[in-house]
mmCIF file of C-alpha atoms in Angstrom:
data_model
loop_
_atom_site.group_PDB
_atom_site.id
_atom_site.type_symbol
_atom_site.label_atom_id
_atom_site.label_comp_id
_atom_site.label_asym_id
_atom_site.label_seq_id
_atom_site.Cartn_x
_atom_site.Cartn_y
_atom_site.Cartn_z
ATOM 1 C CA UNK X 1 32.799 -279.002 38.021
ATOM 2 C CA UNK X 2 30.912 -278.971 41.047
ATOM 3 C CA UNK X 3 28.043 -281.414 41.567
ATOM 4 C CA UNK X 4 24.751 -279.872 43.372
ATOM 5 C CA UNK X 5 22.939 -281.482 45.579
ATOM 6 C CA UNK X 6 19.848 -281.966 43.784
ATOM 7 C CA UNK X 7 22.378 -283.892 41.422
ATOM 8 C CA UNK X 8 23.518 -285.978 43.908
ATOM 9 C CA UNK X 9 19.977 -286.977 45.313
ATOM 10 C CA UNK X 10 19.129 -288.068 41.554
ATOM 11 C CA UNK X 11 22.064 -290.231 41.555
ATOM 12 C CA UNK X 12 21.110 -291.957 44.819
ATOM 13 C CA UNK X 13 17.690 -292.173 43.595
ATOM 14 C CA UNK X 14 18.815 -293.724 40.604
ATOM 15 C CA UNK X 15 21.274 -295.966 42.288
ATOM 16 C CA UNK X 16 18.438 -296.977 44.654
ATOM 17 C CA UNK X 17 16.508 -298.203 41.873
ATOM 18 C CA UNK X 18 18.561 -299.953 40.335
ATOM 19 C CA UNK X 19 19.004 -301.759 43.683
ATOM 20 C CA UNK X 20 15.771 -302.566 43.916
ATOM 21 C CA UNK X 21 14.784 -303.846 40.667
ATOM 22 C CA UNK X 22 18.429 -306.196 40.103
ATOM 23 C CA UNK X 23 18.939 -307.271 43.727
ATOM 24 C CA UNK X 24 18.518 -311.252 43.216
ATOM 25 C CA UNK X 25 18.777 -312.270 47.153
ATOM 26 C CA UNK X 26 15.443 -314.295 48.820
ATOM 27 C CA UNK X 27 12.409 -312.217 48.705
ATOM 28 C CA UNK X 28 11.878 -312.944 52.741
ATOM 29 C CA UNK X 29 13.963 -313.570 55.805
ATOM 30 C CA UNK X 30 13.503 -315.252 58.908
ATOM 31 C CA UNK X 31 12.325 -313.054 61.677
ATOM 32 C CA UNK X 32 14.195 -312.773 65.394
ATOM 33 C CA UNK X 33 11.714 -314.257 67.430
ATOM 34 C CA UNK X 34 8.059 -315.727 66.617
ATOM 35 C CA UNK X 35 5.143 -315.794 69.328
ATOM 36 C CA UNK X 36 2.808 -318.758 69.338
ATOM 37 C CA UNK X 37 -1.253 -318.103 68.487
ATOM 38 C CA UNK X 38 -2.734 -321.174 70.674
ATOM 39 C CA UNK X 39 -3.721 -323.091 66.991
ATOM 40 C CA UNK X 40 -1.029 -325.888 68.267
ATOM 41 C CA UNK X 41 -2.248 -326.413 71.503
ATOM 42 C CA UNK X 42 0.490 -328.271 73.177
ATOM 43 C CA UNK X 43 3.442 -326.624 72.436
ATOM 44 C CA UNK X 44 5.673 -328.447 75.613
ATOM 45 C CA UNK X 45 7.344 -330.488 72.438
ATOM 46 C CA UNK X 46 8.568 -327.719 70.437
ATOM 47 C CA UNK X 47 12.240 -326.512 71.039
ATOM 48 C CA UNK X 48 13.985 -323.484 69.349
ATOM 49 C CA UNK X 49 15.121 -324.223 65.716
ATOM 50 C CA UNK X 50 18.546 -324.255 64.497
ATOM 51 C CA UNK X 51 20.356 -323.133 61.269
ATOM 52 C CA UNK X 52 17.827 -323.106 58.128
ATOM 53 C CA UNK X 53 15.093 -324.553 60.511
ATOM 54 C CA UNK X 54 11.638 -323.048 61.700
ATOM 55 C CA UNK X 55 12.160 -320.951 64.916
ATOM 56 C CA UNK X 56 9.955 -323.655 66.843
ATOM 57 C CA UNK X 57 10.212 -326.929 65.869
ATOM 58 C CA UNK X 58 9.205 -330.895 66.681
ATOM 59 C CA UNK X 59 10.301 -333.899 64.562
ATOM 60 C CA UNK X 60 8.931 -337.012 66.397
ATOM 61 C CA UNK X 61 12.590 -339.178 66.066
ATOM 62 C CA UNK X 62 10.479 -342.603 66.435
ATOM 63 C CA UNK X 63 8.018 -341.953 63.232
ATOM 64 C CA UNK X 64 8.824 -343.832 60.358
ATOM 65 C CA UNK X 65 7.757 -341.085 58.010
ATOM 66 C CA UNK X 66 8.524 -343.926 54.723
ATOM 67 C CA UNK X 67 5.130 -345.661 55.920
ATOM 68 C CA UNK X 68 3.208 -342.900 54.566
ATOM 69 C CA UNK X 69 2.080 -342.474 51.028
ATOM 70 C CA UNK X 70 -1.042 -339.893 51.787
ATOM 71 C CA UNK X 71 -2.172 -336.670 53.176
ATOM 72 C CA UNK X 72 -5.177 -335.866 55.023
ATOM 73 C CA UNK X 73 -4.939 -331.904 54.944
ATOM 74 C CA UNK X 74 -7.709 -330.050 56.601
ATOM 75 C CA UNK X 75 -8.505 -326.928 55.106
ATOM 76 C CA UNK X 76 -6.316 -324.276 56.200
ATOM 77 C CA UNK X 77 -7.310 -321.870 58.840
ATOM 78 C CA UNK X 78 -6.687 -318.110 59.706
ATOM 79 C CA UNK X 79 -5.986 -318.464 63.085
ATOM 80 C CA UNK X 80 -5.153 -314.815 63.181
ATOM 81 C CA UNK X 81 -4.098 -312.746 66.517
ATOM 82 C CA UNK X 82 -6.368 -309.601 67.660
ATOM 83 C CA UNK X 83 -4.318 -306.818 65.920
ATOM 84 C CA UNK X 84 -4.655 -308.427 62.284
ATOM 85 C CA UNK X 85 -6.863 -306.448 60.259
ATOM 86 C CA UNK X 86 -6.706 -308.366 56.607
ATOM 87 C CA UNK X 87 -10.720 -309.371 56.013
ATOM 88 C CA UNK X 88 -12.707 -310.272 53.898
ATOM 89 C CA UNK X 89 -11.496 -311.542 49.673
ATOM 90 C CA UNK X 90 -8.154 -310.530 50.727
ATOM 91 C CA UNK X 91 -8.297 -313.160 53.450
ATOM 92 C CA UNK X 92 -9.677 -315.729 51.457
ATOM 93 C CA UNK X 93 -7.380 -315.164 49.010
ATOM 94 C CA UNK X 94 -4.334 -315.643 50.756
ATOM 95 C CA UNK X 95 -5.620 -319.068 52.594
ATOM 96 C CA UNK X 96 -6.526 -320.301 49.294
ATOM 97 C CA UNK X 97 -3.299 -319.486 47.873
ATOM 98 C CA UNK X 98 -1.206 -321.200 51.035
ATOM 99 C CA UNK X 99 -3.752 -324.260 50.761
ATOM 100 C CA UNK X 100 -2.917 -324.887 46.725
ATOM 101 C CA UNK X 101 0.562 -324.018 46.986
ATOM 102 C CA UNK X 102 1.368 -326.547 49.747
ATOM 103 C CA UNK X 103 -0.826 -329.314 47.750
ATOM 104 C CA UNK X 104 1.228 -328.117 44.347
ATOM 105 C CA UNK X 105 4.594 -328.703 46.289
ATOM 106 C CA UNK X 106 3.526 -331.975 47.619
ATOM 107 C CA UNK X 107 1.445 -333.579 45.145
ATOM 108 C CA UNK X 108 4.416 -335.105 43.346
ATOM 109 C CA UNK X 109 5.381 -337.104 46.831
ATOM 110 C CA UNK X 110 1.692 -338.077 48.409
ATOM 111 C CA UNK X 111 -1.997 -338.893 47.343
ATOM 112 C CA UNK X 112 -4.085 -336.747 48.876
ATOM 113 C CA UNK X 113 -7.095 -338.301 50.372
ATOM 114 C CA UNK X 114 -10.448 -336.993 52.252
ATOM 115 C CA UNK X 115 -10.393 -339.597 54.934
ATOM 116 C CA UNK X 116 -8.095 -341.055 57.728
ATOM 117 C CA UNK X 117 -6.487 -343.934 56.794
ATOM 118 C CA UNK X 118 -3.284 -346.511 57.265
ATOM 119 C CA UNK X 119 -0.280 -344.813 55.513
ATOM 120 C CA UNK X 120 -1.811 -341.318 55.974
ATOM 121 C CA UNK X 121 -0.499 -338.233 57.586
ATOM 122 C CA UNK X 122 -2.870 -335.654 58.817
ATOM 123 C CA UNK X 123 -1.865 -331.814 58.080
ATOM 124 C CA UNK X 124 -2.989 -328.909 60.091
ATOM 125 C CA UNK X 125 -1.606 -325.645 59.163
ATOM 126 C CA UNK X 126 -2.802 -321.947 60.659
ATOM 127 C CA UNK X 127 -2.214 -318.523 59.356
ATOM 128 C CA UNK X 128 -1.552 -316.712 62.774
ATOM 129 C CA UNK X 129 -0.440 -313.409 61.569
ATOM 130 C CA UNK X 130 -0.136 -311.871 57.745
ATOM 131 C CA UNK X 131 0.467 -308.142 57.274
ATOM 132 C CA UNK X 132 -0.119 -306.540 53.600
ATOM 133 C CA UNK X 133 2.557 -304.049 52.696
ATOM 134 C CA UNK X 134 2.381 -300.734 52.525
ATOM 135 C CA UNK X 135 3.341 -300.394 48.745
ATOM 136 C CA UNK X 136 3.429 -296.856 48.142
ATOM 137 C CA UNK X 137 5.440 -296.144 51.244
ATOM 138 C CA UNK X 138 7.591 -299.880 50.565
ATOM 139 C CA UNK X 139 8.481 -298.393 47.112
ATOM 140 C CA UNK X 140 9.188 -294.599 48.498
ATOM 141 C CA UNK X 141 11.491 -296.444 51.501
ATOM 142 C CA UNK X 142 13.370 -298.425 48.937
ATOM 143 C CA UNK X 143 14.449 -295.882 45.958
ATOM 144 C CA UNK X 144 14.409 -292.336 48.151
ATOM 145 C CA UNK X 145 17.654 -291.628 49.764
ATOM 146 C CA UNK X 146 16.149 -290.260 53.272
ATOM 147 C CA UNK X 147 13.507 -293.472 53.313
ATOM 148 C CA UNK X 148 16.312 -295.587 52.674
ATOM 149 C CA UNK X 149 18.010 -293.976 55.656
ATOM 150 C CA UNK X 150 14.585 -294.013 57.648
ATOM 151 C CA UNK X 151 14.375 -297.737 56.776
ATOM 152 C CA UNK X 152 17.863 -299.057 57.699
ATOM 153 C CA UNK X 153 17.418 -297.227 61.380
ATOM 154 C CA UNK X 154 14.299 -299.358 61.763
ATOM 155 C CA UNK X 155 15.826 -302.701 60.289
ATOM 156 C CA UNK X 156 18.516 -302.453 63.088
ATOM 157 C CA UNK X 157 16.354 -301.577 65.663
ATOM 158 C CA UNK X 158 13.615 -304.228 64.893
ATOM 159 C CA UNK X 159 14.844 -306.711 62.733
ATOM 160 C CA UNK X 160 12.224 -305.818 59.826
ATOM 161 C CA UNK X 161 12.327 -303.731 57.024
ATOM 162 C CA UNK X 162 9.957 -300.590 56.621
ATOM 163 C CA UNK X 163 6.546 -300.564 55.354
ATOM 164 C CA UNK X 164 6.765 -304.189 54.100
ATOM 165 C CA UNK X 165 4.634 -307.691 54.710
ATOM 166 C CA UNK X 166 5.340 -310.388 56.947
ATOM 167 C CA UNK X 167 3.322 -313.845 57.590
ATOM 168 C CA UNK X 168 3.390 -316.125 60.632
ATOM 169 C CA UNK X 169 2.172 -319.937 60.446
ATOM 170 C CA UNK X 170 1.628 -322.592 62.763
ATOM 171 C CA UNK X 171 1.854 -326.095 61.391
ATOM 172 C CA UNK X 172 1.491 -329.992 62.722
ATOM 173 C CA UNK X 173 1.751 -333.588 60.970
ATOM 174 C CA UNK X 174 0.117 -336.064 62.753
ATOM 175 C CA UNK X 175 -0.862 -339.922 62.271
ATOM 176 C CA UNK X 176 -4.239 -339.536 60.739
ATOM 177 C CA UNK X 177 -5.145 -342.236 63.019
ATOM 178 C CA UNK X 178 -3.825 -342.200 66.279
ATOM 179 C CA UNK X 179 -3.504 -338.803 66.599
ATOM 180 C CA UNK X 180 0.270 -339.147 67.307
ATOM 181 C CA UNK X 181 2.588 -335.749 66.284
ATOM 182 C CA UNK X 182 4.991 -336.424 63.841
ATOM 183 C CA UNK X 183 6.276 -333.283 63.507
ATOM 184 C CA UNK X 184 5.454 -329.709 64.346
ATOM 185 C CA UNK X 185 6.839 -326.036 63.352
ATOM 186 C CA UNK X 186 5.852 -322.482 63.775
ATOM 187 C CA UNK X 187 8.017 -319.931 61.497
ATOM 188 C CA UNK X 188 7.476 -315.940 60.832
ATOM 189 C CA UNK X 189 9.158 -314.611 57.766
ATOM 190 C CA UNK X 190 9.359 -310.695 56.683
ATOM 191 C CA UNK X 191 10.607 -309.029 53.190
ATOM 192 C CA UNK X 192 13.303 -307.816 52.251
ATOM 193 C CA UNK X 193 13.499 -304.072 50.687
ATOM 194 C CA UNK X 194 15.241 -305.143 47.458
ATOM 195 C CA UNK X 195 14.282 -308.754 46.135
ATOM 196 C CA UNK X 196 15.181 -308.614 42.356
ATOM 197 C CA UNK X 197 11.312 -309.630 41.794
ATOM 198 C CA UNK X 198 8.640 -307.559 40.108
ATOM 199 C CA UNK X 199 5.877 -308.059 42.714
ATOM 200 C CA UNK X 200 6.653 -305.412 44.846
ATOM 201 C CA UNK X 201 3.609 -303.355 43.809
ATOM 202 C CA UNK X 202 1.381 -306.354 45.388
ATOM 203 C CA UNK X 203 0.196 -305.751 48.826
ATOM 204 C CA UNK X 204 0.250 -309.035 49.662
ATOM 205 C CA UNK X 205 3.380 -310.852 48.101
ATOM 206 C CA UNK X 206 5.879 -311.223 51.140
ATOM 207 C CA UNK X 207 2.871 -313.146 52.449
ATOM 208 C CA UNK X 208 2.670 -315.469 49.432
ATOM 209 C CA UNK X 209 6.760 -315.087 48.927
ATOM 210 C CA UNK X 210 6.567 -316.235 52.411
ATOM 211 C CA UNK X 211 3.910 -319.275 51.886
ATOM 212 C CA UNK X 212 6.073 -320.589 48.765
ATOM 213 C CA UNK X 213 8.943 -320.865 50.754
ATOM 214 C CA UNK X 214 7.880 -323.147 53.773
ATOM 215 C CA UNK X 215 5.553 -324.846 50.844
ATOM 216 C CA UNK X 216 8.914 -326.060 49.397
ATOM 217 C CA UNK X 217 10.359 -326.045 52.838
ATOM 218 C CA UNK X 218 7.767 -328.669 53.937
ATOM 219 C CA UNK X 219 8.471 -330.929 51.243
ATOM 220 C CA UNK X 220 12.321 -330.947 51.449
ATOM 221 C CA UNK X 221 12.262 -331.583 55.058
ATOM 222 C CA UNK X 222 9.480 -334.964 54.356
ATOM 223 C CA UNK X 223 11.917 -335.909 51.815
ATOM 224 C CA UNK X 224 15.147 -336.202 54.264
ATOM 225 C CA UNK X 225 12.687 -337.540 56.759
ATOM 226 C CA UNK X 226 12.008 -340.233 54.295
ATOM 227 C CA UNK X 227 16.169 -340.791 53.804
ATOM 228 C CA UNK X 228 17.319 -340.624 57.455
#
């Protein structure tokens, strides 16, 4: 028995969901190139990143990073380029949730303190760029056979997936006082279409996907600065 095309289209329908709501890969990926927002300032010390590393990167290879038990962190900062457009709740909702999620990941290593001190590091971290999904037209591009088809044309020609979120930050460990970098990165990260999470339906959870993984990034890279 023949099988009509409408039946056909249901099946890749189906099959697309499925996709979408079992794939288990990371909910973000590492964008092909990242553009710098001027939060840094000196940016002559950062060199391209390697293999599982931010794009830009600084580690200062004279700082004895097991002299420091605390961290100064200012308050985190949308240092946002012209063409964002999230205002408002929404943007104080995603600093705040970058802010507690990197003192969450790094409470268990460091006292955090409110002044400069011996033994401190001083943290400075920028949003420079964060862009909401679409989620009705995320959703449509994931499960619908010609958006899937509309979506893969754009992920080869841009590197990023259709209709979904990405998030850019700008970060910089310093002695709290001297001044002197200890380290410095700037990263941009993008969803995926299929994740294997139920947040899709959240405008704004590449973004956070995004901020809990260089949260956890941060403090696996002080730890093997702390064993090298």
């Amino acid at each position: 028995m023949k099988t009509s095309k409408k039946n056909i289209i249901k099946l890749l329908t189906l099959a697309g969901i499925f996709m979408f709501l079992i794939t288990g890969c990371s909910s973000t990926f590492q964008t092909r190139k990242v553009t710098t927002s001027g939060f840094l300032g000196d940016y002559s010390q950062l060199e391209k990143g390697g293999k599982d590393e931010a794009q830009m990167r600084y580690i200062n290879l004279r700082a004895d990073f097991n002299a420091y038990t605390r961290i100064l962190m200012d308050p985190v900062k949308f240092y946002s380029d012209k063409n964002c457009k999230i205002e408002g709740q929404d943007k104080k909702r995603i600093v705040d949730y970058l802010d507690a999620t990197i003192k969450e990941q790094l409470k268990t290593d460091y006292t955090f303190v409110n002044q400069p001190s011996a033994e401190t590091m001083r943290l400075r971290v920028a949003i420079t760029d964060a862009k909401g999904s679409k989620v009705v037209m995320d959703t449509v591009s994931s499960i619908i056979p010609i958006g899937m088809a509309v979506g893969l044309v754009k992920k080869v020609a841009t590197g990023t997936n259709l209709s979904v979120g990405k998030a850019r930050i700008e970060m910089d460990l310093q002695d709290s006082l001297t001044g002197e970098r200890l380290a410095a990165a700037v990263d941009e990260r993008a969803g995926r279409k299929y994740t294997g999470k139920f947040d899709k339906f959240d405008k704004y959870h590449t973004v956070e996907d995004s901020f809990d993984y260089w949260a956890k990034k941060l403090k696996k890279r002080l730890k093997e600065f702390r064993t090298q």
